[in-house]
XYZ file of C-alpha atoms in Angstrom:
762
model
C 0.000 0.000 0.000
C 1.404 3.383 -0.947
C 2.527 5.334 2.072
C 2.260 2.512 4.643
C 3.963 3.144 7.968
C 6.940 0.784 7.962
C 7.124 -0.861 11.371
C 10.476 -2.415 10.516
C 11.989 0.796 11.881
C 10.725 -0.250 15.320
C 11.965 -3.846 15.361
C 13.591 -4.678 18.661
C 17.018 -6.250 18.239
C 18.244 -8.694 20.831
C 21.705 -9.256 22.291
C 21.622 -12.018 24.890
C 24.180 -12.986 27.510
C 23.927 -16.109 29.624
C 21.431 -14.688 32.077
C 20.279 -11.309 30.725
C 18.244 -10.457 27.625
C 19.023 -7.031 26.155
C 16.777 -5.613 23.418
C 17.474 -2.494 21.432
C 15.376 -0.305 19.153
C 17.098 1.809 16.498
C 15.009 4.919 17.183
C 15.327 4.763 21.005
C 18.414 6.284 22.699
C 20.749 3.623 24.096
C 20.597 5.181 27.557
C 16.901 4.238 27.744
C 17.296 0.562 26.827
C 16.534 -2.245 29.258
C 18.467 -5.442 29.970
C 16.424 -7.748 32.165
C 16.726 -11.332 33.326
C 13.041 -11.996 32.780
C 11.136 -14.471 30.616
C 8.120 -12.148 30.699
C 10.225 -9.335 29.225
C 11.372 -11.782 26.549
C 7.775 -12.576 25.619
C 6.874 -8.878 25.453
C 9.740 -8.188 23.051
C 8.896 -11.191 20.890
C 5.252 -10.158 20.625
C 6.344 -6.637 19.734
C 8.483 -8.005 16.891
C 5.685 -10.280 15.675
C 3.363 -7.292 15.408
C 6.005 -5.221 13.605
C 6.729 -8.037 11.144
C 3.011 -8.533 10.541
C 2.756 -4.878 9.508
C 5.754 -5.307 7.207
C 4.187 -8.326 5.506
C 0.901 -6.427 5.154
C 2.706 -3.455 3.604
C 4.187 -5.536 0.756
C 0.861 -7.062 -0.282
C -0.528 -6.229 -3.706
C -3.533 -4.037 -2.823
C -4.701 -4.039 -6.429
C -5.911 -7.636 -6.014
C -8.724 -9.088 -3.930
C -6.421 -11.486 -2.105
C -3.867 -8.773 -1.329
C -6.541 -6.505 0.180
C -7.887 -9.292 2.404
C -4.457 -10.400 3.599
C -3.266 -6.841 4.235
C -6.371 -5.945 6.252
C -6.067 -9.152 8.302
C -2.388 -8.634 9.125
C -2.896 -4.974 10.094
C -5.729 -6.003 12.426
C -3.565 -8.748 13.978
C -0.768 -6.240 14.590
C -3.278 -3.823 16.143
C -4.542 -6.607 18.414
C -1.021 -7.515 19.611
C -0.106 -3.890 20.361
C -3.397 -3.407 22.175
C -2.783 -6.582 24.225
C 0.724 -5.445 25.168
C -0.587 -2.008 26.184
C -2.781 -3.573 28.869
C -0.268 -6.064 30.299
C 3.253 -4.719 29.801
C 3.436 -2.955 33.188
C 2.392 -6.065 35.090
C 4.813 -8.316 33.192
C 8.124 -6.494 33.555
C 7.486 -4.948 37.015
C 9.472 -1.806 36.263
C 9.281 1.360 34.218
C 9.235 0.251 30.558
C 11.390 1.758 27.858
C 9.657 4.313 25.574
C 9.141 1.818 22.730
C 7.025 -0.529 24.882
C 5.419 2.132 27.029
C 1.591 1.926 27.100
C 1.307 5.283 25.294
C 3.540 4.076 22.451
C 1.744 0.747 22.153
C -1.631 2.497 22.078
C -0.447 4.791 19.301
C 0.840 1.865 17.252
C -2.427 -0.022 17.748
C -4.480 2.916 16.421
C -2.057 3.363 13.523
C -2.393 -0.307 12.511
C -6.172 -0.050 12.798
C -6.196 3.015 10.532
C -4.228 1.187 7.834
C -6.566 -1.822 8.077
C -9.584 0.508 7.675
C -7.902 2.084 4.662
C -7.540 -1.397 3.124
C -11.277 -1.931 3.620
C -11.928 1.445 1.963
C -9.973 0.330 -1.080
C -11.930 -2.918 -1.174
C -15.286 -1.082 -1.144
C -14.095 1.072 -4.031
C -12.894 -1.997 -5.918
C -16.216 -3.776 -5.340
C -18.132 -0.655 -6.596
C -20.303 -0.487 -3.522
C -22.827 2.309 -2.985
C -21.282 5.775 -2.664
C -22.828 6.372 0.762
C -21.236 3.170 2.130
C -17.854 4.048 0.644
C -18.074 7.505 2.213
C -18.762 6.036 5.674
C -15.811 3.629 5.419
C -13.477 6.433 4.276
C -14.714 8.732 7.043
C -13.924 6.085 9.678
C -10.444 5.599 8.217
C -9.716 9.337 8.381
C -10.982 9.348 11.971
C -8.490 6.582 12.895
C -5.694 8.517 11.203
C -6.714 11.670 13.087
C -6.429 9.794 16.410
C -3.045 8.411 15.409
C -1.826 11.892 14.388
C -2.893 13.296 17.718
C -1.096 10.555 19.653
C 2.081 10.838 17.586
C 2.339 14.548 18.336
C 2.301 14.079 22.124
C 5.227 16.033 23.548
C 6.603 13.135 25.614
C 6.896 10.805 22.608
C 7.114 12.878 19.431
C 10.930 12.891 19.445
C 11.093 9.085 19.321
C 9.121 8.528 16.121
C 10.955 8.147 12.792
C 11.146 11.228 10.658
C 8.363 11.556 8.132
C 5.705 9.726 10.154
C 3.876 12.938 11.056
C 3.766 14.111 7.431
C 2.710 10.680 6.230
C -0.112 10.275 8.757
C -1.315 13.873 8.287
C -1.385 13.462 4.502
C -3.313 10.174 4.779
C -5.872 11.716 7.154
C -6.574 14.646 4.826
C -6.732 12.377 1.764
C -9.300 10.000 3.306
C -11.351 12.939 4.594
C -11.408 14.336 1.060
C -12.482 10.966 -0.345
C -15.273 10.718 2.227
C -16.580 14.138 1.130
C -16.173 13.186 -2.523
C -18.249 9.977 -2.281
C -20.832 11.657 -0.048
C -21.199 14.384 -2.712
C -21.809 11.718 -5.339
C -24.382 10.102 -3.071
C -26.165 13.479 -2.534
C -26.786 13.941 -6.256
C -26.683 17.095 -8.350
C -27.305 20.340 -6.562
C -25.930 22.692 -3.961
C -24.901 20.012 -1.426
C -22.852 18.267 -4.080
C -21.023 21.473 -4.941
C -20.387 22.275 -1.272
C -18.935 18.833 -0.529
C -16.853 18.743 -3.723
C -15.465 22.162 -2.886
C -14.541 20.871 0.581
C -13.011 17.743 -0.900
C -10.933 19.901 -3.242
C -9.613 21.918 -0.308
C -8.821 18.755 1.686
C -6.959 17.021 -1.138
C -4.819 20.113 -1.621
C -4.030 20.073 2.120
C -3.159 16.387 1.837
C -0.547 17.125 -0.830
C 0.830 19.979 1.282
C 1.030 17.877 4.468
C 2.464 14.854 2.696
C 5.383 16.920 1.426
C 7.895 14.626 -0.247
C 6.656 11.505 1.526
C 3.282 11.065 -0.182
C 1.236 12.862 -2.872
C -2.238 12.270 -4.377
C -2.213 13.737 -7.897
C -4.823 11.329 -9.306
C -7.313 12.067 -6.535
C -6.777 15.815 -6.980
C -7.378 15.550 -10.723
C -10.500 13.440 -10.240
C -12.039 15.740 -7.597
C -11.250 18.862 -9.627
C -12.845 17.420 -12.757
C -15.932 16.368 -10.810
C -16.246 19.800 -9.161
C -15.904 21.616 -12.530
C -18.595 19.504 -14.125
C -20.961 19.836 -11.128
C -20.510 23.630 -11.023
C -21.216 23.884 -14.739
C -24.377 21.801 -14.404
C -25.628 23.851 -11.461
C -24.986 27.132 -13.233
C -26.732 26.054 -16.385
C -29.459 23.741 -15.139
C -30.212 23.604 -11.402
C -29.306 27.091 -10.152
C -29.314 25.883 -6.516
C -27.769 27.842 -3.696
C -24.515 26.359 -2.446
C -24.869 25.913 1.331
C -22.112 26.388 3.845
C -20.331 23.102 4.475
C -20.663 23.558 8.225
C -24.442 23.396 7.913
C -24.423 20.049 6.127
C -25.224 16.809 7.877
C -22.149 14.972 9.150
C -21.039 11.912 7.249
C -21.637 8.605 9.035
C -18.921 6.133 10.015
C -18.579 2.391 9.381
C -15.829 0.787 11.473
C -14.915 -2.398 9.585
C -11.410 -2.814 11.060
C -11.163 -4.161 14.592
C -8.174 -5.354 16.617
C -7.686 -9.134 16.443
C -6.307 -10.327 19.797
C -3.357 -12.756 19.655
C -4.498 -16.355 19.370
C -3.120 -19.228 21.424
C -1.298 -20.720 19.621
C -0.647 -17.967 17.109
C 0.237 -20.403 14.292
C -1.872 -23.248 12.965
C 1.311 -25.322 12.554
C 2.394 -24.773 16.141
C 3.630 -27.822 18.054
C 4.379 -27.594 21.730
C 7.927 -28.847 22.274
C 7.116 -29.790 25.873
C 3.870 -31.568 25.097
C 5.424 -35.019 25.421
C 7.736 -34.123 28.293
C 6.563 -36.303 31.196
C 8.151 -37.977 34.227
C 10.128 -41.127 33.524
C 7.513 -43.346 35.172
C 4.817 -41.899 32.917
C 7.007 -42.373 29.849
C 7.572 -46.027 30.748
C 3.861 -46.494 31.388
C 2.986 -44.948 28.002
C 5.510 -47.207 26.251
C 4.121 -50.266 28.024
C 0.585 -49.239 27.158
C 1.484 -48.789 23.480
C 3.132 -52.223 23.416
C 0.058 -53.883 24.945
C -2.189 -51.884 22.652
C -0.309 -53.116 19.568
C -0.531 -56.669 20.854
C -4.298 -56.414 21.394
C -4.838 -54.826 17.973
C -2.785 -57.497 16.190
C -4.570 -60.323 17.995
C -8.049 -58.985 17.262
C -7.275 -58.199 13.613
C -5.766 -61.669 13.229
C -8.926 -63.257 14.637
C -11.095 -61.259 12.244
C -9.027 -62.143 9.184
C -8.799 -65.783 10.144
C -12.581 -65.973 10.605
C -13.160 -64.250 7.256
C -10.747 -66.594 5.506
C -12.488 -69.608 7.019
C -15.889 -68.219 5.980
C -14.718 -67.723 2.399
C -13.318 -71.234 2.309
C -16.569 -72.799 3.520
C -18.629 -70.824 1.018
C -16.226 -71.679 -1.807
C -16.573 -75.373 -0.972
C -20.359 -74.982 -1.393
C -19.924 -72.919 -4.580
C -21.743 -70.013 -2.948
C -22.891 -67.514 -3.942
C -22.081 -68.505 -7.550
C -24.421 -71.526 -7.370
C -27.373 -69.254 -6.587
C -26.716 -67.213 -9.729
C -26.620 -70.335 -11.914
C -30.155 -71.560 -11.389
C -30.685 -71.715 -15.170
C -27.658 -73.955 -15.722
C -26.569 -72.053 -18.855
C -25.648 -68.402 -18.141
C -22.363 -67.377 -16.481
C -22.985 -66.200 -12.906
C -22.552 -62.461 -12.413
C -20.248 -63.033 -9.445
C -17.818 -64.977 -11.631
C -17.852 -62.226 -14.242
C -17.103 -59.634 -11.547
C -14.275 -61.784 -10.173
C -12.795 -62.203 -13.627
C -12.903 -58.454 -14.276
C -11.413 -57.676 -10.862
C -8.569 -60.135 -11.460
C -7.819 -58.618 -14.846
C -7.653 -55.134 -13.286
C -5.153 -56.433 -10.721
C -2.885 -57.748 -13.495
C -4.082 -61.311 -13.724
C -1.747 -64.252 -13.724
C 1.037 -62.176 -15.348
C 1.356 -60.080 -12.189
C 1.629 -63.242 -10.084
C 4.236 -64.725 -12.430
C 6.332 -61.568 -12.167
C 6.213 -61.648 -8.384
C 6.981 -65.356 -8.366
C 10.087 -64.782 -10.513
C 11.335 -61.861 -8.402
C 10.955 -63.607 -5.069
C 13.766 -66.198 -5.527
C 16.159 -63.498 -6.733
C 15.492 -61.417 -3.625
C 15.926 -64.482 -1.436
C 19.186 -65.393 -3.186
C 20.577 -61.899 -2.675
C 19.833 -61.975 1.039
C 21.291 -65.468 1.429
C 24.495 -64.417 -0.331
C 24.914 -61.463 2.012
C 24.358 -63.660 5.069
C 26.677 -66.423 3.782
C 29.447 -63.914 3.070
C 29.034 -62.479 6.567
C 29.300 -65.946 8.105
C 32.412 -66.656 6.000
C 34.123 -63.521 7.314
C 33.481 -64.539 10.907
C 34.617 -68.134 10.317
C 37.831 -67.085 8.559
C 38.703 -64.695 11.368
C 38.030 -67.323 14.018
C 40.049 -69.989 12.163
C 43.001 -67.607 11.790
C 42.867 -66.800 15.491
C 42.874 -70.492 16.451
C 45.839 -71.271 14.190
C 47.920 -68.451 15.657
C 46.930 -69.452 19.178
C 48.151 -73.007 18.518
C 51.369 -71.690 16.989
C 52.351 -69.196 19.693
C 50.663 -70.762 22.693
C 50.634 -68.602 25.788
C 52.336 -65.744 23.969
C 49.090 -65.198 21.976
C 47.369 -63.155 24.689
C 44.425 -61.526 22.910
C 40.793 -62.487 23.576
C 39.657 -65.550 21.590
C 37.426 -64.785 18.641
C 34.819 -67.333 19.681
C 34.047 -65.238 22.760
C 33.881 -61.930 20.905
C 31.723 -63.254 18.081
C 29.028 -64.752 20.292
C 26.590 -61.796 19.840
C 27.407 -61.616 16.127
C 26.778 -65.334 15.703
C 23.511 -65.029 17.627
C 22.420 -62.215 15.315
C 23.451 -64.232 12.268
C 21.474 -67.224 13.596
C 18.455 -64.966 14.058
C 18.661 -63.774 10.449
C 19.207 -67.341 9.273
C 16.057 -68.464 11.110
C 14.099 -65.602 9.574
C 15.250 -66.519 6.079
C 14.506 -70.200 6.662
C 10.986 -69.357 7.861
C 10.505 -67.130 4.827
C 11.664 -69.944 2.543
C 9.110 -72.303 4.072
C 6.398 -69.695 3.583
C 7.501 -69.231 -0.016
C 7.146 -72.965 -0.522
C 3.562 -72.868 0.760
C 2.801 -69.942 -1.549
C 4.291 -71.779 -4.517
C 2.267 -74.905 -3.707
C -0.966 -72.912 -3.517
C -0.063 -71.140 -6.755
C 0.404 -74.437 -8.582
C -2.843 -75.765 -7.132
C -4.987 -72.872 -8.375
C -3.030 -71.907 -11.487
C -5.582 -73.332 -13.916
C -8.532 -71.434 -12.389
C -6.479 -68.226 -12.213
C -5.638 -68.542 -15.923
C -9.319 -68.932 -16.828
C -10.344 -65.848 -14.819
C -7.393 -63.851 -16.153
C -8.282 -64.547 -19.773
C -11.965 -63.750 -19.146
C -13.264 -66.826 -21.036
C -15.369 -68.105 -18.151
C -18.298 -69.041 -20.415
C -16.084 -71.375 -22.464
C -14.834 -73.137 -19.345
C -18.337 -73.804 -17.942
C -20.300 -76.713 -19.472
C -24.093 -76.527 -19.797
C -26.001 -78.291 -17.038
C -28.972 -79.230 -19.230
C -32.668 -78.403 -18.875
C -33.144 -80.648 -15.839
C -30.803 -78.563 -13.687
C -32.999 -75.458 -13.577
C -33.931 -74.442 -9.999
C -35.749 -71.162 -10.540
C -38.463 -70.640 -7.951
C -37.025 -73.128 -5.437
C -37.523 -71.849 -1.807
C -33.996 -72.954 -0.837
C -32.584 -70.525 -3.392
C -34.354 -67.532 -1.835
C -33.304 -68.558 1.668
C -29.649 -68.959 0.636
C -29.670 -65.553 -1.021
C -30.890 -64.004 2.222
C -28.127 -65.778 4.128
C -25.541 -64.542 1.613
C -26.730 -60.989 2.300
C -26.029 -61.549 6.000
C -22.566 -62.840 5.104
C -21.780 -59.614 3.224
C -23.035 -57.583 6.185
C -20.691 -59.469 8.542
C -17.724 -58.818 6.217
C -18.571 -55.100 5.997
C -18.741 -54.876 9.802
C -15.310 -56.469 10.082
C -13.778 -53.897 7.751
C -15.148 -51.161 10.021
C -13.884 -52.981 13.122
C -10.406 -53.328 11.652
C -10.260 -49.628 10.794
C -11.370 -48.640 14.295
C -8.860 -50.984 15.925
C -6.000 -49.432 13.981
C -7.012 -45.794 14.455
C -8.467 -45.599 17.959
C -6.517 -43.173 20.181
C -6.515 -42.047 23.790
C -5.937 -38.312 24.153
C -6.048 -38.272 27.950
C -3.572 -41.095 28.503
C -0.696 -38.940 29.780
C -2.921 -36.872 32.079
C -4.540 -40.048 33.470
C -1.159 -41.591 34.203
C 0.031 -38.352 35.817
C -3.008 -38.378 38.089
C -2.398 -42.009 39.089
C 1.284 -41.279 39.726
C 0.420 -38.291 41.902
C -2.017 -40.346 44.016
C -0.403 -43.791 44.218
C 3.220 -42.931 43.483
C 3.481 -45.805 40.988
C 1.768 -46.887 37.769
C 1.149 -50.634 37.940
C 0.149 -53.134 35.215
C -3.450 -53.071 36.433
C -3.656 -49.405 35.451
C -2.597 -50.253 31.893
C -5.112 -53.107 31.720
C -7.923 -50.879 32.952
C -7.140 -48.270 30.291
C -6.986 -50.956 27.597
C -10.355 -52.290 28.719
C -11.791 -48.780 28.712
C -10.407 -48.186 25.231
C -11.195 -51.516 23.569
C -13.748 -53.196 25.844
C -16.867 -52.191 23.920
C -15.244 -52.873 20.560
C -14.040 -56.315 21.649
C -17.571 -57.191 22.753
C -18.861 -56.292 19.292
C -16.133 -58.439 17.725
C -17.121 -61.440 19.827
C -20.756 -60.961 18.850
C -19.757 -60.769 15.173
C -17.739 -63.984 15.376
C -20.576 -65.791 17.204
C -23.040 -64.631 14.581
C -20.798 -66.117 11.893
C -20.919 -69.557 13.544
C -24.700 -69.539 13.692
C -24.921 -68.239 10.136
C -22.639 -70.982 8.783
C -24.794 -73.634 10.440
C -27.902 -72.232 8.706
C -26.079 -71.989 5.368
C -24.954 -75.613 5.529
C -28.491 -76.822 6.334
C -30.099 -74.786 3.561
C -27.377 -75.684 1.067
C -28.072 -79.365 1.719
C -31.699 -78.808 0.720
C -30.519 -76.826 -2.303
C -28.215 -79.608 -3.434
C -30.939 -82.234 -3.008
C -33.182 -80.194 -5.285
C -30.603 -80.203 -8.033
C -30.707 -82.767 -10.803
C -27.639 -84.927 -10.324
C -26.644 -85.225 -13.988
C -23.057 -85.195 -15.124
C -23.251 -81.747 -16.736
C -24.518 -80.100 -13.568
C -21.879 -81.795 -11.436
C -19.036 -80.749 -13.735
C -20.411 -77.228 -14.007
C -20.639 -76.863 -10.239
C -17.140 -78.303 -9.746
C -15.642 -75.798 -12.190
C -17.486 -72.891 -10.569
C -16.149 -74.001 -7.166
C -12.683 -74.172 -8.667
C -12.970 -70.672 -10.131
C -14.332 -69.191 -6.895
C -11.500 -70.816 -4.922
C -8.998 -69.591 -7.532
C -10.174 -65.998 -7.124
C -9.809 -66.161 -3.335
C -6.422 -67.828 -3.744
C -5.361 -65.142 -6.231
C -6.093 -62.340 -3.765
C -4.309 -64.201 -1.006
C -1.324 -65.059 -3.203
C -0.966 -61.505 -4.481
C -1.053 -60.148 -0.962
C 1.442 -62.764 0.243
C 3.822 -62.203 -2.647
C 3.653 -58.423 -2.237
C 4.362 -58.747 1.461
C 7.185 -61.200 0.713
C 8.775 -58.837 -1.788
C 8.516 -55.969 0.661
C 9.928 -58.199 3.408
C 12.990 -59.204 1.384
C 13.588 -55.613 0.263
C 13.397 -54.427 3.861
C 15.655 -57.273 5.011
C 18.418 -56.467 2.513
C 19.584 -53.167 4.120
C 19.485 -54.817 7.541
C 21.718 -57.643 6.328
C 24.012 -55.178 4.562
C 24.362 -53.202 7.770
C 25.082 -56.403 9.686
C 27.693 -57.403 7.097
C 29.366 -54.010 7.437
C 29.465 -54.429 11.206
C 31.106 -57.851 10.865
C 33.536 -56.503 8.277
C 34.547 -53.676 10.626
C 35.016 -56.219 13.416
C 37.228 -58.421 11.236
C 39.298 -55.432 10.125
C 39.823 -54.368 13.728
C 40.828 -57.921 14.664
C 43.270 -58.067 11.738
C 44.894 -54.824 12.867
C 45.136 -56.189 16.395
C 46.595 -59.455 15.038
C 49.292 -57.635 13.051
C 50.318 -55.555 16.067
C 50.457 -58.605 18.326
C 52.411 -60.602 15.715
C 55.030 -57.869 15.526
C 55.284 -57.754 19.308
C 55.616 -61.533 19.652
C 58.235 -61.760 16.915
C 60.262 -58.926 18.457
C 60.105 -60.629 21.838
C 61.340 -63.917 20.337
C 64.197 -62.228 18.449
C 65.397 -60.301 21.523
C 65.292 -63.301 23.878
C 68.879 -63.984 25.351
C 70.671 -67.214 24.390
C 71.433 -69.839 27.109
C 74.993 -69.831 28.670
C 77.728 -71.890 26.980
C 79.008 -75.098 28.663
C 82.315 -74.954 30.609
C 85.457 -75.686 28.562
C 87.369 -78.916 29.373
C 90.812 -78.465 30.915
C 92.607 -80.346 28.161
C 91.298 -77.866 25.593
C 92.881 -74.892 27.386
C 96.184 -73.598 25.813
C 99.435 -73.925 27.904
C 100.755 -70.908 29.780
C 103.393 -68.937 27.772
C 107.066 -68.853 28.964
C 108.748 -65.721 30.288
C 109.957 -63.523 27.451
C 113.588 -62.326 27.366
C 114.240 -58.786 28.532
C 114.565 -56.175 25.815
C 118.007 -55.019 24.692
C 119.493 -51.770 25.890
C 118.362 -48.816 23.872
C 120.785 -47.840 21.141
C 120.200 -44.810 18.995
C 122.634 -44.565 16.067
C 123.233 -41.219 14.507
C 120.642 -40.385 11.993
C 121.878 -40.557 8.443
C 121.319 -37.490 6.377
C 119.885 -38.049 2.968
C 120.311 -35.844 0.020
C 116.933 -36.855 -1.243
C 113.625 -36.329 0.617
C 112.424 -39.213 2.782
C 110.049 -41.684 1.143
C 106.298 -41.179 1.368
C 104.169 -44.121 2.375
C 100.682 -44.776 1.191
C 99.428 -45.837 4.574
C 98.941 -43.298 7.347
C 101.750 -43.615 9.858
C 100.914 -44.034 13.520
C 103.044 -42.610 16.299
C 104.996 -44.997 18.504
C 103.493 -45.982 21.815
C 105.523 -43.299 23.612
C 104.181 -40.498 21.439
C 101.368 -38.409 22.938
C 99.680 -35.841 20.715
C 99.591 -32.296 21.937
C 96.656 -31.582 24.184
C 95.841 -35.261 24.900
C 96.081 -36.515 28.496
C 99.154 -38.625 29.200
C 98.443 -42.193 30.302
C 100.525 -43.723 33.118
C 103.220 -46.197 32.189
C 102.277 -49.815 32.602
C 103.850 -51.640 35.519
C 106.153 -54.556 34.899
C 104.931 -58.023 35.830
C 107.686 -60.627 35.507
C 105.137 -63.448 35.633
C 103.003 -62.166 32.867
C 104.030 -62.967 29.294
C 104.940 -59.929 27.373
C 103.484 -59.091 24.029
C 105.835 -57.274 21.703
C 104.524 -53.903 20.653
C 103.036 -53.512 17.274
C 105.420 -52.022 14.824
C 104.329 -48.737 13.276
C 103.111 -48.987 9.733
C 103.166 -45.346 8.763
C 105.739 -42.627 8.501
C 107.353 -41.641 11.826
C 109.195 -38.321 11.693
C 111.014 -39.005 14.965
C 112.832 -42.205 14.044
C 114.127 -44.126 11.103
C 112.104 -47.130 10.058
C 113.594 -50.515 9.599
C 113.690 -51.781 6.045
C 115.072 -55.174 5.139
C 118.211 -55.131 3.052
C 117.558 -54.636 -0.575
C 113.945 -53.605 -0.151
C 113.053 -50.454 -2.086
C 110.982 -47.735 -0.491
C 107.240 -47.856 -0.943
C 107.146 -44.801 -3.125
C 110.106 -45.724 -5.327
C 109.297 -45.977 -8.960
C 110.198 -49.197 -10.765
C 113.734 -49.020 -12.006
C 114.380 -45.831 -10.117
C 117.092 -44.900 -7.680
C 117.337 -47.153 -4.625
C 118.335 -46.142 -1.144
C 121.513 -47.750 0.056
C 120.761 -50.837 2.141
C 120.731 -50.131 5.840
C 120.276 -52.174 8.916
C 118.672 -50.292 11.791
C 118.083 -51.732 15.211
C 114.551 -52.114 16.611
C 113.487 -49.099 18.631
C 113.500 -49.406 22.365
C 110.213 -49.650 24.223
C 109.759 -46.341 25.974
C 107.755 -47.857 28.798
C 110.817 -49.679 30.186
C 113.792 -47.560 29.159
C 113.567 -44.999 31.950
C 112.579 -47.233 34.837
C 115.187 -47.733 37.553
C 116.529 -51.261 38.064
C 115.894 -52.215 34.539
C 117.217 -54.170 32.831
C 118.100 -56.604 35.644
C 121.692 -57.277 36.139
């Protein structure tokens, strides 16, 4: 709507700490904001925002359409109702002086402002619907009255500084515009004459004021043009035709008011899709009682539905054995009974024998897939257990991890459970296949629709029209259909009956007795299903009595028949076709349930296989770690001590070595050529100590210990001449080169003994 007051400028913005909720409003000074630890204050702020957002949604509606006008008017009225509700309760909720944005005066102003915009939407709707001019004038006059109240409240000195800029001009322009439109439509309702001119002149003045007050925020050029054109034409007509005196506007009768917009109070709950999060939050005892009740309820429902279906199946079987009701429709012995035609058409609509064949082919494939998954799962467990046993036998006590047979007990139990389920399903599939083969011929006849070709003529003697047994059996068949219809209703009620007061009843019992016993659950079940179970028992008893009457009457009916071969064959085929139809429905239901069962079982088995696979992978990782540990322990185990050496294998003690000769140092011979260079690095003699290295003490002399001659140096020694056998060339001498003269140098003295006193012995 053009010129709507945008309440988004008043949205309260929240900043919450752990214990305090702080809400801010853009147009309110920060010094006036409140931060309260109060749930009531939280609710006030949330309601305020809901009302503001409602006005925003209303403002963006398309007011040129019927739906947009209705939705906009509704949302403005809801916002007005919320603001009006907050105005009456905000003081009592927050128990302190409210901030200016949620003060009662502010909330009252906003409520009137929303109401004025809703009334304006109704005014537009009356114009769109081309209602009578007098009605449109009353609606517009009420809208301008609402805007006048809002303008007065906005201009209150205590609050006028808090409103967004432009609101005063916008509201003042709207008030003058709607007042002008009220005068305009009232002038049209008055007809040609002086009153019309007076009101149009007033409307022209008001629309000009509206454009002046609206300033740059809102203008009404179309309304001004329309009113001016209407006034010009009316003045021309009065001057030329009517010549009526134009009365003073103040002497005219006041325009009436029609208040269509009213505040809509907030509903509880406010949304139709609301769901209470704490609705199902009850004490633990109540939760357990509800779960127990639901379990017993499901058990009762399943038992009763099973009894009904079993009784219906037995009833159908008995009637099919008597060829009822098809035999009653074949009193002429020639025409095809209508019931057989209906059964044939129904079977064809369900897909006929082709649908059964498709299901029969799919069922083994689904079973095979599930068996393969289960067999593969069992293989994984068996392989892991066999590997564990082999390693346990190999390493013995060193294999310390938990045996697989203990860990796989729950997995094997689960696998056995699935295996039992599959075995039971296979047995059921065998029963279904047997029944399918038994009734296949009748199902084919009904599926093809050639029932007339399959039925032989009974002959003229088999006609039973007018027999009293036929009429009595038809009446009994009507009772049979009534019993079946009742059971369908009973089954629906059993599955959909609910107890809305269950939680409150259990809470009351818990508050009084302190415990909710099984007798409480039984009493509620009896209250819920007692009457229905009584009706079920009566229905089942009525079936027994009805079957007894049917058998007696059918005996009379059969005695009245002519026992020729054609009639007997015809009746046998009709019994076969009736039984085939019942078997078809049962087989289709069983096969559909079986297919759904196998499809639902597959993800369960796949999940179980994944669990076993994860278990085997974890055990393999554990096995590898333990294998590494055991092998490391075996490799690092110390060897046993060696046996003692026999005495005869010990070497003899060495004799005392001779003392070394006295040191003799001949004069060093000077060479004209540089000394030879050796390829090997020369080591210093035992007496040489490199600079900076700590000197070791000389070894003491032990005359009883055999002496080991020192190792001769192999490298170049700059402090002494090396011994070279006679005729041996130096290491670095080239072949055929100059040879050093042969020399014979004495062995060097051992420095450890040369300077000791008393040595050598004399």
